[in-house]
Short mmCIF file of C-alpha atoms in Angstrom, two decimals:
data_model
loop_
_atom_site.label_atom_id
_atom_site.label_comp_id
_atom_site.label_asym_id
_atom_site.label_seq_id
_atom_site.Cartn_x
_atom_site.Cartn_y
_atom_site.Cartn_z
CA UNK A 1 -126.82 -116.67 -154.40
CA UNK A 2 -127.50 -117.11 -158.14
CA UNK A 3 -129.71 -115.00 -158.33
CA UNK A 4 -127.90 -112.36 -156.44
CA UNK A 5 -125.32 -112.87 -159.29
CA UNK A 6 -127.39 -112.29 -162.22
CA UNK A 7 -128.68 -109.20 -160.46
CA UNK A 8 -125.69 -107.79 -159.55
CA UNK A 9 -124.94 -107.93 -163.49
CA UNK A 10 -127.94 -106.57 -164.68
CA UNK A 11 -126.43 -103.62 -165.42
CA UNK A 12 -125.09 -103.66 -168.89
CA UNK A 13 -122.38 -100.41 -167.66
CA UNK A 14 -121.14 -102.94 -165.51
CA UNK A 15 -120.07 -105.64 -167.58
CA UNK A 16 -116.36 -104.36 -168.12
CA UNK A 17 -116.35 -103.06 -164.30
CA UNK A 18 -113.71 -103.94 -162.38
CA UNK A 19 -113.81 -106.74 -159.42
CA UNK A 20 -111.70 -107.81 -156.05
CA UNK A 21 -110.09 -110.34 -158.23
CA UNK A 22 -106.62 -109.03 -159.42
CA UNK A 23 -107.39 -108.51 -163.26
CA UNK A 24 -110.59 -109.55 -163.72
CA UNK A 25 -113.33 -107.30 -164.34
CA UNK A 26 -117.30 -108.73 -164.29
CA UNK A 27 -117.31 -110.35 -167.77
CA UNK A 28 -114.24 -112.32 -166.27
CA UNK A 29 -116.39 -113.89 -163.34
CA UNK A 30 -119.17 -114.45 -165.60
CA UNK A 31 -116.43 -116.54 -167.63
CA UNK A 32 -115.14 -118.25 -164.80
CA UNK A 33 -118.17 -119.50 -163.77
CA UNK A 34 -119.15 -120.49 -166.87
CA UNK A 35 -115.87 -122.74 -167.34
CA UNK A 36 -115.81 -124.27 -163.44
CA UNK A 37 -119.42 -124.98 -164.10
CA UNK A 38 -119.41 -126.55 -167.73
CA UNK A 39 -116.26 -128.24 -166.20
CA UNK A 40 -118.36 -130.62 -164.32
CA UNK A 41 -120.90 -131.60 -166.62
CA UNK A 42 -118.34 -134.58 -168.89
CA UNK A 43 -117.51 -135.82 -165.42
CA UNK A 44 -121.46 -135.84 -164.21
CA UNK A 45 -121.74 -137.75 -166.87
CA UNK A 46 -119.43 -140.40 -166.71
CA UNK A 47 -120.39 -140.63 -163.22
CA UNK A 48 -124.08 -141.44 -164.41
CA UNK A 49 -123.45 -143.86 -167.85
CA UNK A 50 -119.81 -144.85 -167.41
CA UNK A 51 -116.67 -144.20 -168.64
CA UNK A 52 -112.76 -143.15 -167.26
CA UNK A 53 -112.17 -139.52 -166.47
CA UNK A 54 -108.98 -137.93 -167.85
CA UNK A 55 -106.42 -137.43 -164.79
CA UNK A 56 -106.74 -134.85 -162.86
CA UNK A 57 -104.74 -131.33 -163.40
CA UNK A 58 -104.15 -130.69 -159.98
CA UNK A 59 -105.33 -127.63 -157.62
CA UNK A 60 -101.46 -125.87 -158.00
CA UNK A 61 -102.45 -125.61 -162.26
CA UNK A 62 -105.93 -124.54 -160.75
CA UNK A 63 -105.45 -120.83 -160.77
CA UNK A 64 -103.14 -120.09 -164.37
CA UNK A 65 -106.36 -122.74 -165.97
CA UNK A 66 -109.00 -120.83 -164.17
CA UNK A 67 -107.83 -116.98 -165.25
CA UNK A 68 -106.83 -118.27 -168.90
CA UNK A 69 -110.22 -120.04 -169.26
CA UNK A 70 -111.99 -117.06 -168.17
CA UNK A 71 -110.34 -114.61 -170.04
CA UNK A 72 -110.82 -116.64 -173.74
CA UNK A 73 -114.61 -115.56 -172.86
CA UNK A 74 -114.16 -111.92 -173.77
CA UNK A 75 -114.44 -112.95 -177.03
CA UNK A 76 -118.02 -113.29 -176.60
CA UNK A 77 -120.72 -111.14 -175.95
CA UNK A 78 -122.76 -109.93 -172.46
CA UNK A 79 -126.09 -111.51 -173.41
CA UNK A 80 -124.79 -114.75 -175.20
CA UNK A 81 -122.42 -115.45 -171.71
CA UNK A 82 -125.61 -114.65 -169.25
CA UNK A 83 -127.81 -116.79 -171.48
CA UNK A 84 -124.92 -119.50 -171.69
CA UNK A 85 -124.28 -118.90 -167.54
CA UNK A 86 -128.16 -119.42 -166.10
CA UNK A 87 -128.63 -122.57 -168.66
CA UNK A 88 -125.33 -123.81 -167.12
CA UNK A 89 -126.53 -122.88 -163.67
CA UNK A 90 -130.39 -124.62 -164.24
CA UNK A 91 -128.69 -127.79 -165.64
CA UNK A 92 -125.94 -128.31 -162.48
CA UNK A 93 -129.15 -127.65 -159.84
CA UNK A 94 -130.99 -130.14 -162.13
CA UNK A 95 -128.49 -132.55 -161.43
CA UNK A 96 -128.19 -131.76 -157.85
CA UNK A 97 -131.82 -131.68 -157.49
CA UNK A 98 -132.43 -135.59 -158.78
CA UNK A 99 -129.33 -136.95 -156.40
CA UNK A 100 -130.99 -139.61 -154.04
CA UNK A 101 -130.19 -139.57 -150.59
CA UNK A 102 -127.56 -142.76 -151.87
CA UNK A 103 -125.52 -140.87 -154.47
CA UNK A 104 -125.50 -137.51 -152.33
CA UNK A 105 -122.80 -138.86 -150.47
CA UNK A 106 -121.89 -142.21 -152.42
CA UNK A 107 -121.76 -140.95 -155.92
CA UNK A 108 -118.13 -140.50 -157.04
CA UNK A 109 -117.77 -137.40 -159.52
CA UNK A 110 -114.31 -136.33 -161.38
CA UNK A 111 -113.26 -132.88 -160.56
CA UNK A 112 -111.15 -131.65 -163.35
CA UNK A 113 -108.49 -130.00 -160.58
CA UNK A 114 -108.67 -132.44 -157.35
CA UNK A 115 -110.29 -135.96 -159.31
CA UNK A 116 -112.73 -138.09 -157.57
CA UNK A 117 -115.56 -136.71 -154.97
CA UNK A 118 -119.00 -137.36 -153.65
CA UNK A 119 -121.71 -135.36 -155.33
CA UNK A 120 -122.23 -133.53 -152.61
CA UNK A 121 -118.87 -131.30 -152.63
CA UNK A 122 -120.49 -130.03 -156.18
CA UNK A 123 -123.44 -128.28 -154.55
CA UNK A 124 -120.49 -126.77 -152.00
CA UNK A 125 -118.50 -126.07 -154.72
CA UNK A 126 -121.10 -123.98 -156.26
CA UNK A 127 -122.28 -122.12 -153.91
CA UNK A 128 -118.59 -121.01 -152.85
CA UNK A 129 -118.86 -119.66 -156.75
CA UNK A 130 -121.88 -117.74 -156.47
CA UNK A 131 -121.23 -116.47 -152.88
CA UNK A 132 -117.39 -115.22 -153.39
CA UNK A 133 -117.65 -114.25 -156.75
CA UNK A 134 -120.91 -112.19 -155.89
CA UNK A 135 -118.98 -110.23 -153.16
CA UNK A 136 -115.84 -109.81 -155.69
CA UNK A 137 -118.61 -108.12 -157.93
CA UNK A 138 -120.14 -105.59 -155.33
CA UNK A 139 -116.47 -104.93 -153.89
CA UNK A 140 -115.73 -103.21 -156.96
CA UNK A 141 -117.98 -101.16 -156.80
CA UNK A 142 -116.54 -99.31 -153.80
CA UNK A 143 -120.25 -99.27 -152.18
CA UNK A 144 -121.05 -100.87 -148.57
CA UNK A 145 -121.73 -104.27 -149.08
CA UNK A 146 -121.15 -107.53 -147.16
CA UNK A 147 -122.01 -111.46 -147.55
CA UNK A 148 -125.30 -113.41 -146.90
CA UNK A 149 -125.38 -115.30 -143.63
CA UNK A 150 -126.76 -118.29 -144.24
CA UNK A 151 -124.96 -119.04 -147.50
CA UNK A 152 -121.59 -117.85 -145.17
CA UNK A 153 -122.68 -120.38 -142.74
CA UNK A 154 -122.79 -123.38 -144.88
CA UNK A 155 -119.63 -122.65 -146.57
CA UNK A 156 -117.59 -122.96 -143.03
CA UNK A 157 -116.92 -126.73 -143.12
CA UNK A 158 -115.48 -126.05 -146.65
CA UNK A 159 -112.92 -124.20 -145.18
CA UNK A 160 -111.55 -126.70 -143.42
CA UNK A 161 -111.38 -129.07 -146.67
CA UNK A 162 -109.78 -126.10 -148.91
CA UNK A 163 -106.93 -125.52 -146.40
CA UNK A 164 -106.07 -129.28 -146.34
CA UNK A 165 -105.70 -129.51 -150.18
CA UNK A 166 -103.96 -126.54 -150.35
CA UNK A 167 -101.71 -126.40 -147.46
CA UNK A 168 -97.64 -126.60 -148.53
CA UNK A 169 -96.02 -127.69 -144.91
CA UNK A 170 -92.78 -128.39 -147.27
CA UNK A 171 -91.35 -125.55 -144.80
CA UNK A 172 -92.60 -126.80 -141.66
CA UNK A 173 -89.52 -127.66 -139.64
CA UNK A 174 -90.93 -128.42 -136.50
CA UNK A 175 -94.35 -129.20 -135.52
CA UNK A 176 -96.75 -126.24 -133.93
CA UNK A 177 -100.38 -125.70 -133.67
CA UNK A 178 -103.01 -123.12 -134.21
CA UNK A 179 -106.20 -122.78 -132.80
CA UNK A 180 -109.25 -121.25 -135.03
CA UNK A 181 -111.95 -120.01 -133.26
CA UNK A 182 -115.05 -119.22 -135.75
CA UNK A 183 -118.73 -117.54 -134.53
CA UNK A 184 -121.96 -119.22 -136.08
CA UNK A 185 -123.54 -122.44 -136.11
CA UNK A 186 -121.24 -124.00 -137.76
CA UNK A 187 -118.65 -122.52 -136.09
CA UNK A 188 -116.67 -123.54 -132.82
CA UNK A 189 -113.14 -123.97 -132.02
CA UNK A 190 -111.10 -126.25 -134.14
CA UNK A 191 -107.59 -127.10 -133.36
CA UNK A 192 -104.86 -127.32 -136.33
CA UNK A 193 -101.89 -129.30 -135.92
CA UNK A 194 -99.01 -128.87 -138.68
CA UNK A 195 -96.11 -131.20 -138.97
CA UNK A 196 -94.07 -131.56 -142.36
CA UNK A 197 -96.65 -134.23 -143.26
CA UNK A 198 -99.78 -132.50 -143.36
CA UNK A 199 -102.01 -130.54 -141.28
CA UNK A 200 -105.30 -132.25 -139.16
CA UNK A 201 -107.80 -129.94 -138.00
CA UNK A 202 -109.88 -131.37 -134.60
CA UNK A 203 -112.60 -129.52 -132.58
CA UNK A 204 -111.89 -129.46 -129.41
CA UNK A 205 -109.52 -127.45 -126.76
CA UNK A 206 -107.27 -125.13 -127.86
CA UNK A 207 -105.14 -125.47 -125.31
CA UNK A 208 -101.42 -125.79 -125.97
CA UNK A 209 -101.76 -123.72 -129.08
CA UNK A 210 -99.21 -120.76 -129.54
CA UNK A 211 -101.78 -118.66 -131.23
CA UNK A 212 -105.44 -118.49 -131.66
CA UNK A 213 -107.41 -116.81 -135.20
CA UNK A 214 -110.87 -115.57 -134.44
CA UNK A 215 -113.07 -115.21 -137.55
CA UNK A 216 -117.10 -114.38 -137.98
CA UNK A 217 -117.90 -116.83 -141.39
CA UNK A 218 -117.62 -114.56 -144.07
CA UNK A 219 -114.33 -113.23 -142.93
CA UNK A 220 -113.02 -117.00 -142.45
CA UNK A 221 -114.40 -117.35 -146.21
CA UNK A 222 -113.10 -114.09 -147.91
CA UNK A 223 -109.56 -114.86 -145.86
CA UNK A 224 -109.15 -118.47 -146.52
CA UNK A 225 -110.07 -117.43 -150.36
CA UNK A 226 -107.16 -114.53 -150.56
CA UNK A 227 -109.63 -111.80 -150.67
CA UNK A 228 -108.60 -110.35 -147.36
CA UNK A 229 -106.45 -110.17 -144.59
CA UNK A 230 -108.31 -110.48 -141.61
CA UNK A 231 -109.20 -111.91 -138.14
CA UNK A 232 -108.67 -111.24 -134.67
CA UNK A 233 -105.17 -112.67 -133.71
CA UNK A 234 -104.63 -113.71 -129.87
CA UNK A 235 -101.19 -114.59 -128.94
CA UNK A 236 -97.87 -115.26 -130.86
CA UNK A 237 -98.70 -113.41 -134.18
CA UNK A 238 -95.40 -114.54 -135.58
CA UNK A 239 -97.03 -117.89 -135.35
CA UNK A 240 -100.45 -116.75 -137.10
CA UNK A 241 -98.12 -115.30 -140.05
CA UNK A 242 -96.49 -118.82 -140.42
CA UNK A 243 -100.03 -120.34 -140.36
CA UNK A 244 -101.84 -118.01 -142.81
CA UNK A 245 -98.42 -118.56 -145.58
CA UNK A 246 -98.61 -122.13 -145.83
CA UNK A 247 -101.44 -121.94 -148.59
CA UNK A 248 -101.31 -121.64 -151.89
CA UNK A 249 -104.21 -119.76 -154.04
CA UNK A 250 -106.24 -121.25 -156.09
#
């Protein structure tokens, strides 16, 4: 997927083309992905040799930071941000690359929005980058396109973790359930019960639930990210509205 990025910018008429993301055109994801990945490296670091993090902003700051971080990059020019972007991009698979088996799961690294994860999320985290913000790139363009399958596969269990730091159930007067139902082999169904407390998501039956969501991966991805409204909807779509307006964009 990085590499699918840099050649889907190899185009120097396409640097100031515009994207799916609202107001950004390519030289805006290029920035973006500069600043979420430089944004990890102080926290790698501390991680490694020591130190205290600063506190975390928060994933509701996430998207005003993101957009005004990206667009301080226009500033600079095409080749300096690609050069700048695959020397960020060799250094974070550098440091994913000498994890042990240990600190893949038991090494705890700041994230500047959420704070404290295992290593592991980082290598998620970047490949939702390079996937989504590869497909923003080619959906400007108007021409057919769609998103790899393996990389849409992997990024399925993500979903579930970006809908439970993002979900607002401030509104949730009484409690009601959803089933999601996604294809792939990391799909299945998953039951999601909401309550003003939270929201759990369980495999398992969906029995019970007022409404079911169908999704292939990528359209689960490209939905749960705000790029599109999608999915097949089986049963009370009033309560399928209620469940896809409880998040917040990041």
């Amino acid at each position: 997927e990085i590499a699918t990025t840099f050649a889907e910018v190899a185009d120097p008429a396409r640097w100031e083309a515009p994207t799916a993301c609202a107001g950004w055109q390519v030289r805006d994801v290029i920035g973006h992905l500069c600043d979420a990945t430089e944004g990890y490296f102080p926290s790698w670091d501390i991680a490694l040799n020591g130190g205290s993090p600063p506190e975390a902003y928060g994933l509701r700051a996430m998207m005003r930071m993101a957009n005004d971080n990206a667009l301080a990059f226009r500033k600079v020019g095409r080749e300096e941000m690609l050069d700048r972007l695959r020397d960020d991009a060799a250094k974070m698979m550098g440091h994913l690359r000498a994890l042990s088996d240990e600190q893949w799961g038991g090494l705890m690294v700041h994230h500047p929005y959420i704070g404290p994860l295992p290593a592991m999320f980082y290598a998620r985290f970047q490949l939702v980058d390079y996937t989504v913000h590869s497909w923003d790139i080619r959906e400007g363009t108007g021409d057919p396109h769609g998103m790899n399958g393996d990389a849409a596969d992997l990024l399925v269990p993500v979903i579930y973790v970006l809908w439970q730091a993002t979900c607002d159930v401030s509104g949730v007067t009484e409690p009601f359930s959803v089933g999601i139902r996604v294809s792939g082999p990391n799909g299945g169904d998953t039951r999601a019960d909401f309550t003003n407390e939270g929201v759990q998501f369980a495999p398992g039956s969906l029995g019970g639930c007022a409404a079911t969501l169908e999704f292939d991966p990528a359209s689960m991805i490209l939905a749960a990210y705000g790029r599109i409204n999608t999915g097949t909807v089986r049963g009370d779509s009033e309560v399928a509205a209620r469940f896809r307006s409880l998040f917040f964009p990041i």
